[in-house]
Amino acid sequence: MTSIGGAEMVDWNLAVATATRLVRPGPEVTRDEARAVVAELRRHARTSERHVREFTRMIPEGSSVPDTPVLVVDRAGWVKANVAGFRELLQPLLGKMQDRRAGATGGAVLGAVGGKVTGVELGMLLSFLASRVLGQYETFAPVTRDLPGAGGGRLLLVAPNIVHVERELEVHPHDFRLWVCLHEETHRTQFTAVPWLREHLEGEIQTFLGATEVDPSTVLERIREGVQSFVGARPDADHGDEGRSLVELVQTPEQREILGRLTAVMSLLEGHADFVMDGVGPQVVPSVAEIREKFQQRRASGAGRLDAALRKLLGLDAKLRQYRDGERFVRAVVGQVGMDGFNRVWTSPNTLPTKAEIASPADWVARVHRKGSEPSEAE
């Protein structure tokens, strides 16, 4: 990215420094215990790859797909990876904003100050998330010296968070680690088996970012209106805003349409991962029923009032709905047309479910498996 007076729109180094300074320490483990956890997660990731491919049938036997790395990281490593991903993905938008500010009086000073403020804010957000994420398929990861990749994504498993949750839930550590790997490996398989998926998502996100208002007064006005709707202070607020996060409320109508499409895709990906995890689990994870029950309770309850407020503000409650709604969609479709019939969802962007179809799986089946199509063999 270009910069004004040497200052970027976001001070990325400050974001990393802020997040790593503020993030809570992980659970206490000895050096030997830490090494054993890392080694076991790597083994489970390799084992999960075979289980997921056999269950989903997304990759025909003997087919070759791009190999992407599996990295076991700590919380600081997760922060660095995500800052690198944000920097890559947001480059077009920040470049546009920077060009607009370049002609403003005092642009260099604003660039230096604003970049540091934004860097601190991003760091605070990442410090909150860094202790909660168990794993992540980082779709838009750039290759770095510390976090290598193949340019097409990489799977991150956050070891301290996995250990923290397994202790909190009091579940069998080995079973829980394999269970988590099954979910995350499903995401890895989704993107390696469906070559157009990454480009499609990136295109949607860039269109979303391209519709972002860059005029500060407009942004501030939308934030003000969003906050008023969020707290219920605006008497004429549209009832359709109920249940939406502050992040959604400050978007333009065009962005909300794009967000609807993105929400449908993310619901599909997350629900599919949960479905696969539950489908494979009983065969390879002896205590899967106990793990699933306790983990669902943890998802639903959050970790206190502050955590619940932050999740609502950031739209993380919507992510929890994605797991639930997406899993229901996948289960219903597989029940009706079988796994091979469901796998038509990966044919092209046109066969992805809409947001409405996620809520009504029969509508997706009717559209994609309409009369004249070759019927799929139900299982």
Coordinates of C-alpha atoms in Angstrom, one line a residue:
M1 CA 0.0 0.0 0.0
T2 CA 1.0 3.6 -0.5
S3 CA 1.3 5.8 2.5
I4 CA 1.1 9.5 3.4
G5 CA 4.2 10.8 5.0
G6 CA 5.3 7.2 5.7
A7 CA 2.1 6.5 7.7
E8 CA -0.4 3.8 6.7
M9 CA -4.1 3.9 7.4
V10 CA -3.6 1.2 9.9
D11 CA -0.4 0.7 12.0
W12 CA -0.3 -3.1 11.6
N13 CA 2.8 -3.5 13.8
L14 CA 1.1 -1.6 16.6
A15 CA -2.0 -3.8 16.2
V16 CA 0.1 -6.9 16.7
A17 CA 2.0 -5.4 19.6
T18 CA -1.3 -4.2 21.3
A19 CA -3.0 -7.6 20.9
T20 CA -0.1 -9.6 22.1
R21 CA 0.3 -7.3 25.1
L22 CA -3.4 -7.4 26.1
V23 CA -4.2 -11.1 25.3
R24 CA -4.8 -13.2 28.4
P25 CA -2.1 -15.8 29.2
G26 CA -3.0 -19.4 28.2
P27 CA -3.4 -22.3 30.6
E28 CA -0.4 -23.4 32.6
V29 CA 1.4 -26.3 31.0
T30 CA 5.0 -27.6 31.3
R31 CA 7.3 -27.5 28.3
D32 CA 6.9 -31.3 27.8
E33 CA 3.1 -31.0 28.0
A34 CA 3.1 -28.2 25.4
R35 CA 5.2 -30.3 23.1
A36 CA 3.0 -33.3 23.5
V37 CA -0.2 -31.2 22.7
V38 CA 1.4 -29.8 19.6
A39 CA 2.5 -33.3 18.4
E40 CA -0.9 -34.8 19.1
L41 CA -2.8 -32.0 17.2
R42 CA -0.6 -32.5 14.2
R43 CA -1.3 -36.3 14.3
H44 CA -5.0 -35.7 14.6
A45 CA -5.0 -33.2 11.7
R46 CA -3.5 -35.9 9.5
T47 CA -5.9 -38.5 10.7
S48 CA -8.9 -36.1 10.3
E49 CA -8.0 -35.5 6.6
R50 CA -8.7 -39.2 5.8
H51 CA -11.9 -39.3 7.8
V52 CA -13.3 -36.1 6.4
R53 CA -12.6 -37.1 2.8
E54 CA -14.1 -40.5 3.2
F55 CA -17.3 -39.1 4.8
T56 CA -17.9 -36.1 2.6
R57 CA -16.8 -37.7 -0.7
M58 CA -15.9 -34.3 -1.9
I59 CA -12.5 -35.5 -3.3
P60 CA -12.8 -38.6 -5.5
E61 CA -10.3 -41.3 -4.6
G62 CA -7.1 -40.8 -6.5
S63 CA -7.7 -37.2 -7.3
S64 CA -5.0 -34.6 -6.6
V65 CA -5.9 -31.4 -4.8
P66 CA -3.6 -28.5 -3.6
D67 CA -1.9 -29.2 -0.3
T68 CA -2.1 -26.5 2.3
P69 CA -0.2 -26.4 5.5
V70 CA -1.5 -27.2 9.0
L71 CA 0.1 -25.0 11.7
V72 CA -0.2 -25.4 15.4
V73 CA 0.1 -21.9 16.9
D74 CA -0.2 -20.0 20.2
R75 CA -2.4 -16.9 20.7
A76 CA 0.3 -14.5 19.5
G77 CA 0.8 -16.6 16.4
W78 CA -2.9 -16.5 15.7
V79 CA -2.8 -12.7 16.0
K80 CA 0.1 -12.4 13.6
A81 CA -1.6 -14.6 11.1
N82 CA -4.9 -12.7 11.2
V83 CA -3.2 -9.3 11.0
A84 CA -1.4 -10.5 7.8
G85 CA -4.7 -11.7 6.4
F86 CA -6.5 -8.5 7.2
R87 CA -3.7 -6.5 5.6
E88 CA -4.0 -8.5 2.4
L89 CA -7.8 -8.4 2.2
L90 CA -8.3 -4.8 3.2
Q91 CA -5.6 -3.4 0.9
P92 CA -8.0 -2.1 -1.9
L93 CA -10.3 -0.4 0.6
L94 CA -7.5 1.2 2.6
G95 CA -5.8 2.3 -0.6
K96 CA -9.0 4.1 -1.7
M97 CA -9.4 5.8 1.7
Q98 CA -5.7 6.8 1.6
D99 CA -6.0 8.3 -1.8
R100 CA -9.0 10.4 -0.6
R101 CA -7.1 11.6 2.4
A102 CA -4.0 12.5 0.5
G103 CA -5.4 15.7 -0.8
A104 CA -6.8 16.8 2.6
T105 CA -5.1 19.5 4.6
G106 CA -2.8 18.0 7.2
G107 CA -3.2 14.5 5.5
A108 CA 0.2 13.4 6.7
V109 CA -0.5 14.2 10.3
L110 CA -3.9 12.6 10.1
G111 CA -2.4 9.5 8.5
A112 CA 0.2 9.1 11.3
V113 CA -2.3 9.6 14.2
G114 CA -5.2 7.8 12.6
G115 CA -3.1 4.8 11.7
K116 CA -1.9 4.4 15.3
V117 CA -5.4 4.8 16.7
T118 CA -6.8 2.2 14.3
G119 CA -3.9 -0.1 15.1
V120 CA -4.6 0.0 18.8
E121 CA -8.3 -0.6 18.2
L122 CA -7.7 -3.5 15.9
G123 CA -5.2 -4.9 18.5
M124 CA -7.8 -4.7 21.2
L125 CA -10.3 -6.6 19.1
L126 CA -7.8 -9.3 18.2
S127 CA -6.8 -9.7 21.9
F128 CA -10.5 -10.4 22.7
L129 CA -10.8 -13.0 19.9
A130 CA -7.3 -14.6 20.3
S131 CA -8.3 -16.5 23.5
R132 CA -11.5 -17.8 22.0
V133 CA -10.7 -19.3 18.6
L134 CA -9.9 -23.0 18.6
G135 CA -9.0 -23.3 15.0
Q136 CA -9.3 -21.4 11.7
Y137 CA -8.8 -22.1 8.0
E138 CA -7.2 -18.8 7.0
T139 CA -8.4 -18.6 3.5
F140 CA -6.6 -15.4 2.4
A141 CA -3.3 -16.0 4.1
P142 CA -0.2 -14.4 2.5
V143 CA 3.0 -16.3 2.8
T144 CA 5.3 -15.0 5.6
R145 CA 8.5 -16.2 7.0
D146 CA 7.0 -17.0 10.4
L147 CA 3.8 -18.5 9.1
P148 CA 4.5 -20.3 5.8
G149 CA 1.7 -21.2 3.4
A150 CA 1.1 -22.1 -0.2
G151 CA -0.7 -18.9 -1.1
G152 CA -4.1 -20.6 -1.0
G153 CA -4.7 -20.8 2.7
R154 CA -3.5 -22.6 5.8
L155 CA -5.1 -24.3 8.7
L156 CA -4.4 -22.9 12.2
L157 CA -4.9 -24.8 15.4
V158 CA -4.6 -22.7 18.5
A159 CA -3.1 -25.1 21.0
P160 CA -3.6 -23.0 24.3
N161 CA -7.3 -22.4 23.5
I162 CA -7.9 -26.0 22.8
V163 CA -6.3 -27.0 26.1
H164 CA -8.2 -24.3 28.0
V165 CA -11.6 -25.4 26.7
E166 CA -11.0 -29.1 27.2
R167 CA -10.1 -28.4 30.8
E168 CA -13.1 -26.0 31.3
L169 CA -15.5 -28.7 29.9
E170 CA -13.7 -31.5 31.8
V171 CA -13.8 -33.7 28.7
H172 CA -11.3 -36.3 27.5
P173 CA -8.4 -34.3 26.1
H174 CA -7.4 -36.7 23.3
D175 CA -11.1 -37.1 22.2
F176 CA -11.6 -33.3 22.3
R177 CA -8.5 -32.5 20.2
L178 CA -9.5 -35.0 17.5
W179 CA -13.1 -33.6 17.5
V180 CA -11.8 -30.1 17.0
C181 CA -9.5 -31.2 14.2
L182 CA -12.4 -32.9 12.4
H183 CA -14.3 -29.6 12.3
E184 CA -11.3 -27.6 11.1
E185 CA -10.1 -30.2 8.6
T186 CA -13.6 -30.0 7.0
H187 CA -13.0 -26.3 6.3
R188 CA -9.6 -27.2 4.8
T189 CA -11.2 -29.8 2.6
Q190 CA -14.0 -27.4 1.5
F191 CA -11.4 -25.0 0.1
T192 CA -9.0 -27.5 -1.4
A193 CA -11.7 -29.6 -3.0
V194 CA -13.7 -26.6 -4.4
P195 CA -11.1 -24.5 -6.4
W196 CA -13.6 -21.6 -7.2
L197 CA -14.7 -21.1 -3.6
R198 CA -11.8 -18.9 -2.5
E199 CA -12.0 -16.6 -5.5
H200 CA -15.8 -16.4 -5.1
L201 CA -15.6 -15.4 -1.5
E202 CA -12.8 -12.9 -2.1
G203 CA -14.9 -11.3 -4.9
E204 CA -17.9 -10.9 -2.6
I205 CA -15.8 -9.4 0.1
Q206 CA -14.1 -7.0 -2.2
T207 CA -17.4 -5.9 -3.6
F208 CA -18.6 -5.4 0.0
L209 CA -15.6 -3.3 0.8
G210 CA -15.9 -1.4 -2.4
A211 CA -19.3 -0.2 -1.3
T212 CA -18.0 1.2 2.0
E213 CA -18.5 4.9 2.5
V214 CA -15.2 6.7 2.7
D215 CA -16.5 10.1 3.7
P216 CA -15.9 10.4 7.4
S217 CA -19.0 12.5 8.1
T218 CA -21.2 9.8 6.4
V219 CA -19.5 7.0 8.3
L220 CA -20.0 8.9 11.6
E221 CA -23.7 9.5 10.8
R222 CA -24.3 5.9 10.0
I223 CA -22.5 4.8 13.3
R224 CA -24.7 7.3 15.2
E225 CA -27.9 5.9 13.7
G226 CA -26.7 2.4 14.3
V227 CA -25.9 3.0 17.9
Q228 CA -29.3 4.6 18.5
S229 CA -31.0 1.6 16.9
F230 CA -28.9 -0.8 18.8
V231 CA -29.8 0.7 22.2
G232 CA -33.4 1.3 21.3
A233 CA -33.1 5.1 21.7
R234 CA -34.6 6.0 18.3
P235 CA -38.4 5.8 18.5
D236 CA -38.8 5.5 14.7
A237 CA -36.3 2.7 14.4
D238 CA -37.2 0.0 11.8
H239 CA -38.3 -3.2 13.6
G240 CA -36.3 -5.1 11.0
D241 CA -33.1 -3.8 12.8
E242 CA -33.9 -5.9 15.8
G243 CA -31.4 -8.6 16.4
R244 CA -28.8 -7.1 14.1
S245 CA -25.4 -6.2 15.3
L246 CA -23.9 -2.8 15.3
V247 CA -21.6 -3.9 12.5
E248 CA -24.6 -4.7 10.3
L249 CA -26.5 -1.5 11.2
V250 CA -23.8 0.8 9.9
Q251 CA -23.8 -0.8 6.5
T252 CA -25.3 0.5 3.3
P253 CA -28.3 -1.2 1.6
E254 CA -26.0 -2.6 -1.1
Q255 CA -23.6 -4.0 1.6
R256 CA -26.5 -5.7 3.4
E257 CA -27.4 -7.6 0.2
I258 CA -23.9 -8.8 -0.1
L259 CA -23.8 -9.7 3.5
G260 CA -26.9 -11.8 3.0
R261 CA -25.1 -13.8 0.4
L262 CA -22.0 -14.1 2.5
T263 CA -24.1 -15.1 5.5
A264 CA -25.6 -18.0 3.5
V265 CA -22.2 -19.2 2.4
M266 CA -20.7 -19.0 5.9
S267 CA -23.8 -20.8 7.3
L268 CA -23.2 -23.6 4.7
L269 CA -19.5 -23.9 5.5
E270 CA -19.9 -23.8 9.3
G271 CA -23.0 -26.1 9.3
H272 CA -21.3 -28.6 7.0
A273 CA -18.3 -28.7 9.3
D274 CA -20.5 -29.4 12.3
F275 CA -22.4 -32.0 10.3
V276 CA -19.2 -33.8 9.3
M277 CA -17.8 -33.5 12.8
D278 CA -20.9 -35.2 14.2
G279 CA -21.1 -37.7 11.4
V280 CA -17.5 -38.9 11.8
G281 CA -17.3 -38.4 15.5
P282 CA -19.2 -41.6 16.7
Q283 CA -16.8 -43.8 14.8
V284 CA -13.5 -42.3 16.0
V285 CA -14.3 -40.2 19.1
P286 CA -15.6 -42.4 22.0
S287 CA -16.9 -39.6 24.1
V288 CA -18.3 -37.5 21.3
A289 CA -21.8 -37.3 22.8
E290 CA -20.6 -35.8 26.0
I291 CA -18.3 -33.4 24.2
R292 CA -21.0 -32.2 21.9
E293 CA -23.5 -31.6 24.7
K294 CA -21.0 -29.7 26.8
F295 CA -19.7 -27.7 23.9
Q296 CA -23.2 -26.7 22.8
Q297 CA -24.0 -25.5 26.3
R298 CA -20.7 -23.4 26.3
R299 CA -21.6 -21.9 22.9
A300 CA -25.1 -20.9 24.1
S301 CA -24.1 -19.5 27.4
G302 CA -21.0 -17.4 26.6
A303 CA -18.8 -16.3 29.4
G304 CA -20.7 -13.6 31.2
R305 CA -22.5 -10.3 30.6
L306 CA -19.5 -8.4 29.2
D307 CA -18.7 -11.3 26.8
A308 CA -22.3 -11.5 25.7
A309 CA -22.4 -7.7 25.0
L310 CA -19.2 -7.8 23.0
R311 CA -20.5 -10.8 21.0
K312 CA -23.7 -9.0 20.2
L313 CA -21.8 -5.8 19.3
L314 CA -19.4 -7.5 16.9
G315 CA -22.0 -9.8 15.4
L316 CA -20.6 -13.0 16.8
D317 CA -24.0 -14.1 17.9
A318 CA -24.8 -14.3 14.2
K319 CA -21.9 -16.8 13.8
L320 CA -23.5 -19.0 16.4
R321 CA -26.7 -19.0 14.4
Q322 CA -24.7 -19.9 11.3
Y323 CA -23.6 -23.1 13.0
R324 CA -27.1 -24.0 14.0
D325 CA -28.9 -23.0 10.8
G326 CA -26.3 -24.3 8.5
E327 CA -26.1 -27.7 10.2
R328 CA -29.9 -28.0 9.9
F329 CA -29.7 -27.2 6.2
V330 CA -27.0 -29.8 5.5
R331 CA -28.8 -32.5 7.6
A332 CA -32.1 -31.9 5.8
V333 CA -30.6 -31.9 2.3
V334 CA -28.5 -35.0 2.9
G335 CA -31.6 -36.7 4.4
Q336 CA -33.6 -35.9 1.3
V337 CA -31.1 -36.4 -1.6
G338 CA -28.1 -38.1 0.0
M339 CA -24.5 -37.0 0.3
D340 CA -23.8 -37.0 -3.4
G341 CA -27.0 -35.0 -3.9
F342 CA -25.9 -32.5 -1.3
N343 CA -22.4 -32.2 -2.9
R344 CA -24.0 -30.5 -5.9
V345 CA -23.8 -27.4 -3.7
W346 CA -20.1 -27.3 -4.6
T347 CA -20.8 -27.2 -8.4
S348 CA -20.6 -23.4 -8.9
P349 CA -21.6 -20.2 -7.2
N350 CA -25.1 -20.6 -8.7
T351 CA -25.7 -23.8 -6.7
L352 CA -24.8 -22.2 -3.4
P353 CA -27.9 -21.8 -1.1
T354 CA -29.4 -18.3 -0.7
K355 CA -30.0 -17.0 2.8
A356 CA -33.7 -17.9 2.4
E357 CA -32.8 -21.4 1.2
I358 CA -30.7 -22.0 4.3
A359 CA -33.9 -21.5 6.3
S360 CA -35.9 -23.6 3.8
P361 CA -33.7 -26.5 2.5
A362 CA -36.6 -28.0 0.4
D363 CA -36.4 -24.8 -1.7
W364 CA -32.7 -25.4 -2.5
V365 CA -33.5 -29.1 -3.3
A366 CA -36.3 -28.0 -5.6
R367 CA -34.1 -25.5 -7.4
V368 CA -30.9 -27.6 -7.8
H369 CA -32.6 -31.0 -8.2
R370 CA -35.5 -29.7 -10.3
K371 CA -37.4 -32.0 -12.7
G372 CA -35.2 -33.3 -15.5
S373 CA -32.0 -33.6 -13.3
E374 CA -30.6 -36.9 -12.6
P375 CA -31.8 -38.0 -9.2
S376 CA -29.2 -38.5 -6.4
E377 CA -29.1 -41.7 -4.6
A378 CA -30.3 -41.2 -1.1
E379 CA -28.4 -42.8 1.7

